[in-house]
Amino acid sequence: MTAANGETNLIYLEIDSGPYLVKPSNEKFDNGERPINLHRNNIVWMEHKDLNFIEAKGVKAYFVWGEPSKLSGSMVKIPAEFKGTIHTEASEFKSVIIAGQVNYNSKEQKAVSLEPGSYIQSSGKTFTSLRIKAMKK
């Protein structure tokens, strides 16, 4: 996720492993991918009562791309002091903590406290279960 609000913007880009898609301007190409820029004032959160796959009260979701029953990207907002589990039968699960603090554990990971910017990834063809407790900062 990136944001640029200044009159002059600068980016430092470091790529540790390929493929390297950054090319000189004389080798430019368009592969059809486009960035998704979201502003918090433009997000309309869906309440849990409108979402047939969320059972916890107070949890909200915003669908960023794709369809929830297929390959997709969503933002999920969980209330402070939430205690619960996220289940998925997908072959992979990826998540980034945007705000707040989350206590997280799973079959692969013992309890750890995650700060904003923390990344969670789970993969495999087995059921994924993440135990999460959100906390106010």
Tab-separated table of C-alpha atoms in Angstrom:
chain	number	residue	atom	x	y	z
A	1	MET	CA	0.000	0.000	0.000
A	2	THR	CA	1.376	3.428	-0.889
A	3	ALA	CA	0.229	6.990	-0.504
A	4	ALA	CA	1.548	10.309	-1.787
A	5	ASN	CA	0.178	13.616	-0.550
A	6	GLY	CA	3.086	16.035	-1.035
A	7	GLU	CA	3.717	18.584	-3.775
A	8	THR	CA	6.808	16.586	-4.722
A	9	ASN	CA	6.876	12.822	-4.173
A	10	LEU	CA	9.803	10.450	-4.100
A	11	ILE	CA	9.932	6.664	-3.930
A	12	TYR	CA	12.769	4.400	-2.875
A	13	LEU	CA	12.230	0.947	-4.367
A	14	GLU	CA	14.323	-2.042	-3.393
A	15	ILE	CA	13.645	-5.425	-4.969
A	16	ASP	CA	15.382	-8.331	-3.249
A	17	SER	CA	14.412	-11.032	-5.723
A	18	GLY	CA	13.047	-11.201	-9.266
A	19	PRO	CA	11.298	-11.106	-11.545
A	20	TYR	CA	12.368	-7.495	-12.030
A	21	LEU	CA	9.527	-5.720	-13.788
A	22	VAL	CA	11.064	-2.248	-13.479
A	23	LYS	CA	12.569	-1.463	-16.876
A	24	PRO	CA	14.166	1.569	-18.542
A	25	SER	CA	11.639	3.939	-20.136
A	26	ASN	CA	12.650	2.807	-23.645
A	27	GLU	CA	11.523	-0.744	-22.666
A	28	LYS	CA	8.214	0.265	-21.089
A	29	PHE	CA	5.215	-2.061	-21.345
A	30	ASP	CA	1.623	-2.241	-20.140
A	31	ASN	CA	0.597	-5.573	-18.621
A	32	GLY	CA	-2.893	-4.320	-17.701
A	33	GLU	CA	-2.320	-4.212	-13.936
A	34	ARG	CA	-3.553	-1.069	-12.194
A	35	PRO	CA	-2.977	0.172	-8.640
A	36	ILE	CA	-5.866	0.299	-6.211
A	37	ASN	CA	-5.924	3.566	-4.305
A	38	LEU	CA	-8.300	3.660	-1.350
A	39	HIS	CA	-9.063	6.590	0.890
A	40	ARG	CA	-10.712	5.925	4.232
A	41	ASN	CA	-13.492	8.402	3.382
A	42	ASN	CA	-14.463	6.381	0.283
A	43	ILE	CA	-14.842	2.992	1.963
A	44	VAL	CA	-18.355	1.734	2.649
A	45	TRP	CA	-18.105	-1.017	5.264
A	46	MET	CA	-20.620	-3.863	5.136
A	47	GLU	CA	-21.981	-4.912	8.503
A	48	HIS	CA	-21.808	-8.544	9.687
A	49	LYS	CA	-25.590	-8.891	9.271
A	50	ASP	CA	-25.156	-8.285	5.512
A	51	LEU	CA	-22.328	-10.817	5.187
A	52	ASN	CA	-23.314	-14.487	5.160
A	53	PHE	CA	-19.771	-15.667	5.930
A	54	ILE	CA	-19.146	-13.530	9.053
A	55	GLU	CA	-20.788	-14.670	12.274
A	56	ALA	CA	-19.240	-12.240	14.777
A	57	LYS	CA	-21.089	-9.078	15.754
A	58	GLY	CA	-19.252	-5.830	15.187
A	59	VAL	CA	-17.069	-7.224	12.408
A	60	LYS	CA	-17.245	-5.317	9.114
A	61	ALA	CA	-15.861	-6.014	5.645
A	62	TYR	CA	-15.031	-4.145	2.461
A	63	PHE	CA	-14.465	-6.047	-0.779
A	64	VAL	CA	-11.454	-4.539	-2.554
A	65	TRP	CA	-11.309	-6.835	-5.592
A	66	GLY	CA	-12.686	-10.147	-6.849
A	67	GLU	CA	-15.579	-12.107	-5.371
A	68	PRO	CA	-15.565	-13.373	-1.766
A	69	SER	CA	-16.286	-16.964	-2.817
A	70	LYS	CA	-13.362	-16.921	-5.284
A	71	LEU	CA	-9.874	-15.442	-5.383
A	72	SER	CA	-10.366	-12.011	-3.842
A	73	GLY	CA	-9.055	-9.296	-1.598
A	74	SER	CA	-11.027	-7.873	1.298
A	75	MET	CA	-10.454	-5.592	4.235
A	76	VAL	CA	-11.927	-6.780	7.509
A	77	LYS	CA	-12.438	-4.455	10.464
A	78	ILE	CA	-12.667	-6.133	13.842
A	79	PRO	CA	-13.673	-4.218	16.971
A	80	ALA	CA	-11.274	-3.555	19.837
A	81	GLU	CA	-11.280	-6.353	22.413
A	82	PHE	CA	-12.515	-8.843	19.789
A	83	LYS	CA	-11.712	-12.459	20.626
A	84	GLY	CA	-12.358	-14.962	17.898
A	85	THR	CA	-11.135	-17.166	15.104
A	86	ILE	CA	-10.811	-16.628	11.374
A	87	HIS	CA	-11.426	-19.809	9.370
A	88	THR	CA	-10.774	-20.368	5.694
A	89	GLU	CA	-10.705	-23.390	3.444
A	90	ALA	CA	-8.740	-21.509	0.790
A	91	SER	CA	-5.327	-22.772	-0.252
A	92	GLU	CA	-3.743	-19.575	1.039
A	93	PHE	CA	-4.506	-16.700	3.390
A	94	LYS	CA	-2.609	-13.408	3.493
A	95	SER	CA	-3.240	-10.514	5.827
A	96	VAL	CA	-1.646	-7.214	6.818
A	97	ILE	CA	-2.437	-5.455	10.082
A	98	ILE	CA	-3.324	-1.847	9.203
A	99	ALA	CA	-4.161	-0.376	12.612
A	100	GLY	CA	-4.264	-1.461	16.229
A	101	GLN	CA	-2.547	-4.434	17.779
A	102	VAL	CA	-3.423	-8.093	17.290
A	103	ASN	CA	-2.493	-11.131	19.362
A	104	TYR	CA	-2.212	-13.943	16.847
A	105	ASN	CA	-1.578	-17.670	16.959
A	106	SER	CA	-2.210	-20.641	14.695
A	107	LYS	CA	-1.112	-24.247	14.224
A	108	GLU	CA	2.094	-22.956	12.610
A	109	GLN	CA	2.724	-19.973	14.905
A	110	LYS	CA	2.684	-19.724	18.696
A	111	ALA	CA	1.128	-16.581	20.206
A	112	VAL	CA	2.737	-13.375	19.013
A	113	SER	CA	1.730	-9.712	19.268
A	114	LEU	CA	1.472	-7.980	15.878
A	115	GLU	CA	1.755	-4.250	15.254
A	116	PRO	CA	0.543	-2.277	12.201
A	117	GLY	CA	2.465	-3.360	9.110
A	118	SER	CA	2.743	-6.972	10.316
A	119	TYR	CA	2.091	-9.636	7.692
A	120	ILE	CA	0.402	-13.005	8.195
A	121	GLN	CA	0.550	-15.758	5.588
A	122	SER	CA	-0.838	-19.262	5.742
A	123	SER	CA	-0.737	-21.696	2.862
A	124	GLY	CA	-1.529	-25.294	2.104
A	125	LYS	CA	-4.543	-27.351	1.248
A	126	THR	CA	-5.631	-27.731	4.838
A	127	PHE	CA	-8.106	-25.776	6.900
A	128	THR	CA	-6.596	-22.550	8.259
A	129	SER	CA	-7.569	-21.307	11.697
A	130	LEU	CA	-6.222	-18.059	13.128
A	131	ARG	CA	-6.981	-17.110	16.728
A	132	ILE	CA	-7.060	-13.347	17.045
A	133	LYS	CA	-7.601	-10.913	19.881
A	134	ALA	CA	-7.650	-7.269	18.824
A	135	MET	CA	-6.650	-4.664	21.358
A	136	LYS	CA	-6.928	-0.899	21.564
A	137	LYS	CA	-3.680	0.929	21.106
